[in-house]
Amino acid sequence: MKSCIAVPEIILPAEGIDPAKWAVIACDQHTSDPAYWEELEAFVGDAPSALRLTLPEIYLSSSDCGERIQRICAEMQRYRREGLFRKLPQGFILVTRKTPFSSPRTGIVLSVDLEEYSYLPDSKTRIRASEATILDRIPPRLKIREKVDLEFPHIMLLYNDPQDTVLGPLKGADLPVLYDFTLNMGGGSVCGKLISQTQEIISRFEALVRDGLLFMVGDGNHSLATAKAAWEKIKPTLSASERENHPARYALCEAVNLYDEGIQFEAIHRVVKGVDAQEFARSFSTTGGTGAGKIYVGGEGREISLPTSVPLAVAETDTAIAAYLEERGGCVDYIHGEEALCKLTRDHADCVGIALPKMKKSEMFTYVASYGCLPRKTFSMGESEEKRYYIEGKEIR
């Protein structure tokens, strides 16, 4: 059977470009924090940056979203025209990421076959979504992807390798360094090394397949779903031979061992905005259990009882929120970090925060293989600053 892993020709910023201004955090972070993006804008200035090639989700509902998409397409064309990219020979990149919050994380940047990925809950493909996919989040991303020649993803795939058989032999190996720098906005540091010999690594990955499953999407599922949607639109226009190697068939990702010491699962909390905070807190209830969560109003938190199963606690919380919003209005957002949740409710009287428990990472593959996707935003891999930064790209046309 053909492997679901492909060897890409990775694109990096050209020599001489400041990598600290080039690399920016995943677009789905800090969606309630405009000050973060304003500070980043000021830091980047007019320098070449992945900030100009991606759309932070905080701007998805802004009145100028369409104009931002047009600027992204124009900037990508300009960067190519002015030689601001460099293409590497075929290979993978071994990535070591250090942050202030956890042990260093080791991953590998590679391409995966979108024919082997599905976000459907009952999927049996070798690459599967770990949580429910919200289909209406795909079109804005698709508008960008259909107009550009390159992708710069923040997708992180998880694989189940308790013995560290895939990347363990590469740690400490003498490999050419491609980049090594401090990330902006408190993101720690990152080092990337070129891996030219790839076949043995692919074989070690394939040996991990269990019940037809190799990878689950840890971060960036909607970006991968967008890549899949774009490929499905392109595929009918191609001949059988063209489909085999078309660049849009393959998506660039970073794969990380679930058992890597740098992978820490954190809860994703809910903040309900534009409501009578006290009234919402009084009305909030689930079927109960012994699992403890917290509800925050005005910066003050009190314990609430939630189901002991984390996926069930998340599902019931979301159901309760949705029922309230349908009747009374308001909206919901997702927050990483309980301190940030507490501060938001202290600063905004019309906000309520619900702090949820975190899932054990060892339960993830077993749950998804047995029951399908987790509820949306059940877990986060670490704090916001630990998320993947946009650095590497790949041609998709």
Tab-separated table of C-alpha atoms in Angstrom:
chain	number	residue	atom	x	y	z
A	1	MET	CA	0.000	0.000	0.000
A	2	LYS	CA	1.228	3.483	-0.887
A	3	SER	CA	2.419	5.495	2.109
A	4	CYS	CA	0.328	8.421	3.288
A	5	ILE	CA	3.607	10.359	3.748
A	6	ALA	CA	5.271	12.259	0.903
A	7	VAL	CA	8.656	14.001	0.719
A	8	PRO	CA	8.187	17.728	-0.031
A	9	GLU	CA	10.371	20.461	-1.457
A	10	ILE	CA	9.982	22.847	1.456
A	11	ILE	CA	10.052	26.608	0.996
A	12	LEU	CA	11.681	28.925	3.540
A	13	PRO	CA	12.242	32.696	3.575
A	14	ALA	CA	15.298	33.741	1.578
A	15	GLU	CA	18.679	34.204	3.221
A	16	GLY	CA	18.944	37.573	4.939
A	17	ILE	CA	15.292	37.839	5.959
A	18	ASP	CA	14.878	38.328	9.706
A	19	PRO	CA	13.361	35.021	10.902
A	20	ALA	CA	12.081	36.621	14.122
A	21	LYS	CA	9.841	38.877	12.030
A	22	TRP	CA	9.043	36.198	9.484
A	23	ALA	CA	7.626	33.587	11.880
A	24	VAL	CA	4.230	34.322	13.460
A	25	ILE	CA	1.890	32.276	15.599
A	26	ALA	CA	-1.001	30.166	14.290
A	27	CYS	CA	-3.937	32.223	13.027
A	28	ASP	CA	-6.461	30.651	15.434
A	29	GLN	CA	-4.763	32.035	18.558
A	30	HIS	CA	-5.577	35.187	20.580
A	31	THR	CA	-9.011	35.536	18.964
A	32	SER	CA	-10.200	37.776	21.825
A	33	ASP	CA	-6.987	39.772	22.172
A	34	PRO	CA	-6.617	42.501	19.521
A	35	ALA	CA	-3.733	44.003	21.506
A	36	TYR	CA	-1.629	40.903	20.735
A	37	TRP	CA	-2.042	41.371	16.992
A	38	GLU	CA	-1.528	45.124	17.191
A	39	GLU	CA	1.763	44.606	19.040
A	40	LEU	CA	2.819	41.983	16.491
A	41	GLU	CA	1.939	44.334	13.616
A	42	ALA	CA	4.113	47.033	15.158
A	43	PHE	CA	7.005	44.605	15.645
A	44	VAL	CA	6.888	43.251	12.071
A	45	GLY	CA	6.456	46.645	10.411
A	46	ASP	CA	7.295	46.491	6.707
A	47	ALA	CA	9.593	43.446	6.985
A	48	PRO	CA	8.774	40.275	5.012
A	49	SER	CA	6.610	38.145	7.266
A	50	ALA	CA	4.224	35.209	7.279
A	51	LEU	CA	1.857	37.675	8.972
A	52	ARG	CA	1.225	39.062	5.480
A	53	LEU	CA	0.492	35.600	4.052
A	54	THR	CA	-2.055	34.371	6.614
A	55	LEU	CA	-5.348	35.624	8.042
A	56	PRO	CA	-5.589	35.811	11.853
A	57	GLU	CA	-9.040	34.564	12.828
A	58	ILE	CA	-9.679	37.646	14.939
A	59	TYR	CA	-10.315	39.419	11.611
A	60	LEU	CA	-12.680	36.819	10.113
A	61	SER	CA	-15.765	38.819	11.067
A	62	SER	CA	-14.253	42.246	10.379
A	63	SER	CA	-15.715	44.467	7.676
A	64	ASP	CA	-12.432	44.446	5.739
A	65	CYS	CA	-11.966	40.652	5.742
A	66	GLY	CA	-12.361	40.520	1.957
A	67	GLU	CA	-9.725	43.211	1.487
A	68	ARG	CA	-7.356	41.351	3.804
A	69	ILE	CA	-7.712	38.207	1.692
A	70	GLN	CA	-6.908	40.186	-1.466
A	71	ARG	CA	-3.814	41.646	0.203
A	72	ILE	CA	-2.634	38.169	1.220
A	73	CYS	CA	-2.823	36.981	-2.385
A	74	ALA	CA	-1.054	40.107	-3.689
A	75	GLU	CA	1.718	39.885	-1.089
A	76	MET	CA	2.400	36.224	-1.833
A	77	GLN	CA	2.780	37.044	-5.528
A	78	ARG	CA	5.076	39.959	-4.681
A	79	TYR	CA	7.241	37.846	-2.388
A	80	ARG	CA	7.726	35.279	-5.159
A	81	ARG	CA	8.406	37.961	-7.751
A	82	GLU	CA	11.022	39.628	-5.561
A	83	GLY	CA	12.802	36.382	-4.671
A	84	LEU	CA	11.894	36.381	-0.984
A	85	PHE	CA	11.557	32.589	-0.873
A	86	ARG	CA	14.084	29.765	-1.242
A	87	LYS	CA	13.196	26.187	-2.129
A	88	LEU	CA	15.028	23.325	-0.422
A	89	PRO	CA	15.868	19.993	-2.029
A	90	GLN	CA	13.428	17.197	-1.242
A	91	GLY	CA	13.517	16.306	2.417
A	92	PHE	CA	11.990	16.633	5.856
A	93	ILE	CA	12.826	19.133	8.606
A	94	LEU	CA	13.548	18.018	12.163
A	95	VAL	CA	12.139	20.750	14.404
A	96	THR	CA	13.096	21.371	18.029
A	97	ARG	CA	10.858	23.872	19.819
A	98	LYS	CA	11.578	25.332	23.248
A	99	THR	CA	9.066	27.386	25.221
A	100	PRO	CA	8.919	28.842	28.745
A	101	PHE	CA	6.168	26.380	29.691
A	102	SER	CA	7.320	22.813	29.052
A	103	SER	CA	10.144	20.522	27.951
A	104	PRO	CA	11.542	20.923	24.414
A	105	ARG	CA	9.305	19.450	21.710
A	106	THR	CA	10.666	17.524	18.726
A	107	GLY	CA	8.690	17.174	15.504
A	108	ILE	CA	9.210	16.511	11.819
A	109	VAL	CA	7.870	18.619	8.952
A	110	LEU	CA	6.637	16.447	6.081
A	111	SER	CA	3.793	16.178	3.582
A	112	VAL	CA	0.767	13.910	3.862
A	113	ASP	CA	-1.577	12.563	1.216
A	114	LEU	CA	-5.011	14.191	1.468
A	115	GLU	CA	-6.502	11.062	-0.084
A	116	GLU	CA	-5.681	9.414	3.256
A	117	TYR	CA	-7.287	12.133	5.416
A	118	SER	CA	-10.919	12.556	6.409
A	119	TYR	CA	-12.613	14.704	9.041
A	120	LEU	CA	-15.808	12.601	9.032
A	121	PRO	CA	-16.528	11.255	12.547
A	122	ASP	CA	-16.628	7.583	11.466
A	123	SER	CA	-13.580	7.802	9.201
A	124	LYS	CA	-11.260	4.809	8.796
A	125	THR	CA	-8.524	6.670	6.902
A	126	ARG	CA	-4.921	6.659	8.133
A	127	ILE	CA	-5.157	10.382	8.983
A	128	ARG	CA	-8.181	11.418	11.048
A	129	ALA	CA	-9.553	14.461	12.810
A	130	SER	CA	-9.407	14.330	16.581
A	131	GLU	CA	-12.397	16.647	17.030
A	132	ALA	CA	-15.534	17.709	15.223
A	133	THR	CA	-15.019	19.924	12.172
A	134	ILE	CA	-17.137	23.070	11.800
A	135	LEU	CA	-17.831	23.240	8.080
A	136	ASP	CA	-18.616	26.964	7.980
A	137	ARG	CA	-15.033	27.690	9.046
A	138	ILE	CA	-13.703	26.254	5.788
A	139	PRO	CA	-14.999	28.808	3.192
A	140	PRO	CA	-12.934	31.846	4.348
A	141	ARG	CA	-9.772	29.747	4.286
A	142	LEU	CA	-10.766	28.219	0.960
A	143	LYS	CA	-11.075	31.685	-0.587
A	144	ILE	CA	-7.390	32.228	0.191
A	145	ARG	CA	-6.156	28.764	-0.748
A	146	GLU	CA	-7.833	28.823	-4.171
A	147	LYS	CA	-6.026	32.035	-5.105
A	148	VAL	CA	-2.481	31.376	-3.916
A	149	ASP	CA	0.433	29.213	-5.049
A	150	LEU	CA	1.880	28.379	-1.636
A	151	GLU	CA	0.666	27.094	1.707
A	152	PHE	CA	2.125	28.039	5.090
A	153	PRO	CA	0.409	25.704	7.545
A	154	HIS	CA	0.254	25.489	11.310
A	155	ILE	CA	-1.044	21.898	11.248
A	156	MET	CA	0.358	19.509	13.853
A	157	LEU	CA	-0.274	15.782	13.541
A	158	LEU	CA	0.084	13.380	16.458
A	159	TYR	CA	1.317	9.822	16.175
A	160	ASN	CA	1.342	7.078	18.809
A	161	ASP	CA	4.985	6.089	19.462
A	162	PRO	CA	5.636	5.313	23.159
A	163	GLN	CA	9.105	3.896	22.387
A	164	ASP	CA	10.133	6.924	20.264
A	165	THR	CA	11.107	4.673	17.369
A	166	VAL	CA	10.655	7.286	14.616
A	167	LEU	CA	12.524	10.373	15.797
A	168	GLY	CA	14.548	8.924	18.650
A	169	PRO	CA	17.425	7.859	16.331
A	170	LEU	CA	17.594	11.382	14.869
A	171	LYS	CA	17.947	13.271	18.126
A	172	GLY	CA	21.525	14.396	18.440
A	173	ALA	CA	22.330	13.490	14.813
A	174	ASP	CA	24.665	15.782	12.887
A	175	LEU	CA	22.209	17.401	10.433
A	176	PRO	CA	22.484	20.686	8.483
A	177	VAL	CA	20.894	23.562	10.418
A	178	LEU	CA	18.352	25.527	8.364
A	179	TYR	CA	17.252	27.989	11.032
A	180	ASP	CA	17.787	28.584	14.742
A	181	PHE	CA	16.279	31.704	16.343
A	182	THR	CA	14.155	33.251	19.079
A	183	LEU	CA	10.460	33.554	18.271
A	184	ASN	CA	8.581	36.811	18.757
A	185	MET	CA	5.848	37.519	21.330
A	186	GLY	CA	7.174	35.125	23.980
A	187	GLY	CA	7.029	32.015	21.794
A	188	GLY	CA	10.398	30.622	22.927
A	189	SER	CA	12.855	29.423	20.284
A	190	VAL	CA	12.921	27.020	17.344
A	191	CYS	CA	15.634	25.118	15.461
A	192	GLY	CA	15.127	23.323	12.154
A	193	LYS	CA	17.522	20.785	10.559
A	194	LEU	CA	17.346	19.273	7.091
A	195	ILE	CA	16.745	15.510	6.749
A	196	SER	CA	17.761	14.315	3.296
A	197	GLN	CA	17.541	10.557	3.922
A	198	THR	CA	13.811	9.971	4.287
A	199	GLN	CA	12.878	6.423	3.286
A	200	GLU	CA	13.843	4.774	6.575
A	201	ILE	CA	11.830	7.374	8.486
A	202	ILE	CA	8.774	6.669	6.336
A	203	SER	CA	9.184	2.943	7.007
A	204	ARG	CA	9.355	3.570	10.769
A	205	PHE	CA	6.166	5.613	10.569
A	206	GLU	CA	4.342	2.910	8.615
A	207	ALA	CA	5.284	0.351	11.291
A	208	LEU	CA	3.175	2.358	13.769
A	209	VAL	CA	-0.120	1.911	11.901
A	210	ARG	CA	-2.730	0.270	14.168
A	211	ASP	CA	-6.317	-0.426	13.141
A	212	GLY	CA	-5.617	1.554	9.984
A	213	LEU	CA	-4.721	4.700	11.969
A	214	LEU	CA	-1.368	6.512	11.885
A	215	PHE	CA	-1.973	10.232	12.446
A	216	MET	CA	-4.547	12.281	14.290
A	217	VAL	CA	-4.768	16.038	13.899
A	218	GLY	CA	-3.670	17.738	17.103
A	219	ASP	CA	-3.811	21.342	15.838
A	220	GLY	CA	-5.001	22.967	12.639
A	221	ASN	CA	-7.771	20.538	11.678
A	222	HIS	CA	-9.749	23.253	9.885
A	223	SER	CA	-6.690	24.175	7.857
A	224	LEU	CA	-6.228	20.538	6.844
A	225	ALA	CA	-9.949	20.283	6.084
A	226	THR	CA	-9.592	23.331	3.830
A	227	ALA	CA	-6.697	21.701	2.000
A	228	LYS	CA	-8.879	18.624	1.514
A	229	ALA	CA	-11.779	20.724	0.193
A	230	ALA	CA	-9.481	22.491	-2.264
A	231	TRP	CA	-8.065	19.183	-3.476
A	232	GLU	CA	-11.535	17.724	-3.988
A	233	LYS	CA	-12.401	20.691	-6.231
A	234	ILE	CA	-9.201	20.347	-8.268
A	235	LYS	CA	-9.212	16.543	-8.585
A	236	PRO	CA	-12.065	16.198	-11.161
A	237	THR	CA	-10.185	18.501	-13.558
A	238	LEU	CA	-7.121	16.206	-13.682
A	239	SER	CA	-6.245	13.030	-15.490
A	240	ALA	CA	-5.473	9.897	-13.472
A	241	SER	CA	-1.724	10.390	-13.912
A	242	GLU	CA	-1.919	14.092	-12.962
A	243	ARG	CA	-3.747	13.235	-9.745
A	244	GLU	CA	-0.882	11.080	-8.536
A	245	ASN	CA	1.616	13.913	-8.134
A	246	HIS	CA	-0.351	17.149	-8.175
A	247	PRO	CA	1.046	19.391	-5.388
A	248	ALA	CA	-2.441	20.225	-4.068
A	249	ARG	CA	-2.907	16.553	-3.165
A	250	TYR	CA	-0.278	16.845	-0.443
A	251	ALA	CA	-0.423	19.066	2.638
A	252	LEU	CA	2.534	20.251	4.692
A	253	CYS	CA	2.353	19.406	8.408
A	254	GLU	CA	4.507	18.885	11.457
A	255	ALA	CA	4.190	15.414	12.994
A	256	VAL	CA	4.902	15.059	16.727
A	257	ASN	CA	4.942	11.979	18.921
A	258	LEU	CA	2.008	12.026	21.350
A	259	TYR	CA	4.460	10.890	24.050
A	260	ASP	CA	6.996	13.637	23.406
A	261	GLU	CA	7.794	15.365	26.711
A	262	GLY	CA	6.981	18.717	25.115
A	263	ILE	CA	3.380	17.696	24.375
A	264	GLN	CA	1.170	18.716	27.253
A	265	PHE	CA	-2.597	18.642	26.965
A	266	GLU	CA	-4.431	21.658	28.356
A	267	ALA	CA	-8.123	22.394	28.616
A	268	ILE	CA	-9.793	24.877	26.301
A	269	HIS	CA	-12.119	27.063	28.326
A	270	ARG	CA	-15.319	28.777	27.225
A	271	VAL	CA	-16.153	32.451	27.577
A	272	VAL	CA	-19.729	33.577	26.956
A	273	LYS	CA	-19.957	37.214	25.864
A	274	GLY	CA	-22.727	39.776	25.702
A	275	VAL	CA	-24.907	38.261	28.433
A	276	ASP	CA	-26.161	39.024	31.922
A	277	ALA	CA	-23.276	37.280	33.672
A	278	GLN	CA	-25.017	36.649	36.988
A	279	GLU	CA	-28.142	35.307	35.292
A	280	PHE	CA	-26.141	32.993	33.050
A	281	ALA	CA	-24.174	31.646	36.025
A	282	ARG	CA	-27.392	30.926	37.950
A	283	SER	CA	-28.946	29.127	34.982
A	284	PHE	CA	-25.931	27.046	33.970
A	285	SER	CA	-26.241	23.330	34.642
A	286	THR	CA	-25.248	19.950	33.240
A	287	THR	CA	-26.284	16.436	34.281
A	288	GLY	CA	-23.659	16.686	36.978
A	289	GLY	CA	-21.064	14.217	38.233
A	290	THR	CA	-17.951	14.358	40.338
A	291	GLY	CA	-15.779	16.148	37.803
A	292	ALA	CA	-14.937	19.686	38.884
A	293	GLY	CA	-14.970	22.746	36.694
A	294	LYS	CA	-15.250	26.440	37.538
A	295	ILE	CA	-17.499	29.268	36.479
A	296	TYR	CA	-16.106	32.824	36.568
A	297	VAL	CA	-18.093	36.042	36.953
A	298	GLY	CA	-16.388	39.367	37.582
A	299	GLY	CA	-13.051	37.647	38.078
A	300	GLU	CA	-14.388	35.464	40.880
A	301	GLY	CA	-14.625	31.709	40.384
A	302	ARG	CA	-16.681	29.004	42.042
A	303	GLU	CA	-16.629	25.264	41.491
A	304	ILE	CA	-19.306	23.599	39.380
A	305	SER	CA	-20.040	19.905	38.948
A	306	LEU	CA	-19.407	18.397	35.517
A	307	PRO	CA	-19.456	14.835	34.153
A	308	THR	CA	-16.246	12.978	34.988
A	309	SER	CA	-15.647	12.055	31.330
A	310	VAL	CA	-13.857	15.039	29.800
A	311	PRO	CA	-15.443	14.647	26.326
A	312	LEU	CA	-18.876	14.425	27.973
A	313	ALA	CA	-18.157	17.450	30.185
A	314	VAL	CA	-17.194	19.463	27.104
A	315	ALA	CA	-20.227	18.285	25.116
A	316	GLU	CA	-22.714	19.062	27.884
A	317	THR	CA	-21.160	22.454	28.593
A	318	ASP	CA	-21.412	23.397	24.919
A	319	THR	CA	-25.018	22.192	24.791
A	320	ALA	CA	-25.940	24.318	27.814
A	321	ILE	CA	-24.239	27.380	26.356
A	322	ALA	CA	-25.901	26.920	22.967
A	323	ALA	CA	-29.355	26.616	24.546
A	324	TYR	CA	-28.867	29.832	26.526
A	325	LEU	CA	-27.532	31.794	23.554
A	326	GLU	CA	-30.373	30.649	21.313
A	327	GLU	CA	-32.894	31.979	23.813
A	328	ARG	CA	-31.132	35.107	25.119
A	329	GLY	CA	-28.454	36.041	22.548
A	330	GLY	CA	-24.727	36.558	22.989
A	331	CYS	CA	-21.755	34.595	21.636
A	332	VAL	CA	-19.075	32.155	22.749
A	333	ASP	CA	-15.286	32.181	22.368
A	334	TYR	CA	-12.516	29.778	23.362
A	335	ILE	CA	-9.733	30.705	25.772
A	336	HIS	CA	-6.418	29.025	26.594
A	337	GLY	CA	-5.361	29.468	30.205
A	338	GLU	CA	-7.512	29.909	33.297
A	339	GLU	CA	-5.779	33.154	34.272
A	340	ALA	CA	-6.723	34.707	30.935
A	341	LEU	CA	-10.295	33.492	31.426
A	342	CYS	CA	-10.474	35.019	34.895
A	343	LYS	CA	-9.043	38.345	33.684
A	344	LEU	CA	-11.505	38.545	30.796
A	345	THR	CA	-14.474	38.215	33.143
A	346	ARG	CA	-12.933	40.756	35.525
A	347	ASP	CA	-12.451	43.296	32.741
A	348	HIS	CA	-15.817	42.765	31.048
A	349	ALA	CA	-19.006	42.664	33.093
A	350	ASP	CA	-20.977	40.963	30.302
A	351	CYS	CA	-18.652	37.939	30.140
A	352	VAL	CA	-18.873	34.586	31.918
A	353	GLY	CA	-16.028	32.085	31.910
A	354	ILE	CA	-16.342	28.322	32.241
A	355	ALA	CA	-13.107	26.522	33.099
A	356	LEU	CA	-13.115	22.902	31.916
A	357	PRO	CA	-10.962	19.922	32.990
A	358	LYS	CA	-8.133	18.673	30.788
A	359	MET	CA	-8.000	15.343	29.003
A	360	LYS	CA	-5.210	12.818	29.565
A	361	LYS	CA	-3.227	12.535	26.349
A	362	SER	CA	-2.864	8.763	26.739
A	363	GLU	CA	-6.650	8.440	26.263
A	364	MET	CA	-6.734	10.177	22.897
A	365	PHE	CA	-5.958	7.475	20.315
A	366	THR	CA	-8.072	4.894	22.132
A	367	TYR	CA	-11.070	7.232	22.347
A	368	VAL	CA	-10.967	8.345	18.714
A	369	ALA	CA	-10.402	4.799	17.417
A	370	SER	CA	-13.364	3.553	19.480
A	371	TYR	CA	-15.869	6.420	19.343
A	372	GLY	CA	-14.782	8.789	16.573
A	373	CYS	CA	-14.125	12.504	16.926
A	374	LEU	CA	-13.972	14.310	20.242
A	375	PRO	CA	-16.288	17.293	20.762
A	376	ARG	CA	-14.852	20.445	19.222
A	377	LYS	CA	-12.092	22.120	21.234
A	378	THR	CA	-11.869	19.419	23.885
A	379	PHE	CA	-8.153	19.970	24.400
A	380	SER	CA	-5.257	22.193	23.454
A	381	MET	CA	-1.654	21.141	23.120
A	382	GLY	CA	-0.109	23.535	25.602
A	383	GLU	CA	-0.475	27.270	26.048
A	384	SER	CA	-1.111	29.742	23.229
A	385	GLU	CA	2.560	30.709	23.012
A	386	GLU	CA	3.480	27.040	22.444
A	387	LYS	CA	1.429	26.756	19.263
A	388	ARG	CA	3.144	26.249	15.963
A	389	TYR	CA	4.530	29.340	14.247
A	390	TYR	CA	4.316	29.746	10.473
A	391	ILE	CA	7.810	29.196	9.090
A	392	GLU	CA	7.861	26.582	6.306
A	393	GLY	CA	5.801	26.565	3.125
A	394	LYS	CA	5.127	24.365	0.119
A	395	GLU	CA	3.871	24.883	-3.404
A	396	ILE	CA	0.260	23.805	-3.982
A	397	ARG	CA	0.122	24.696	-7.705
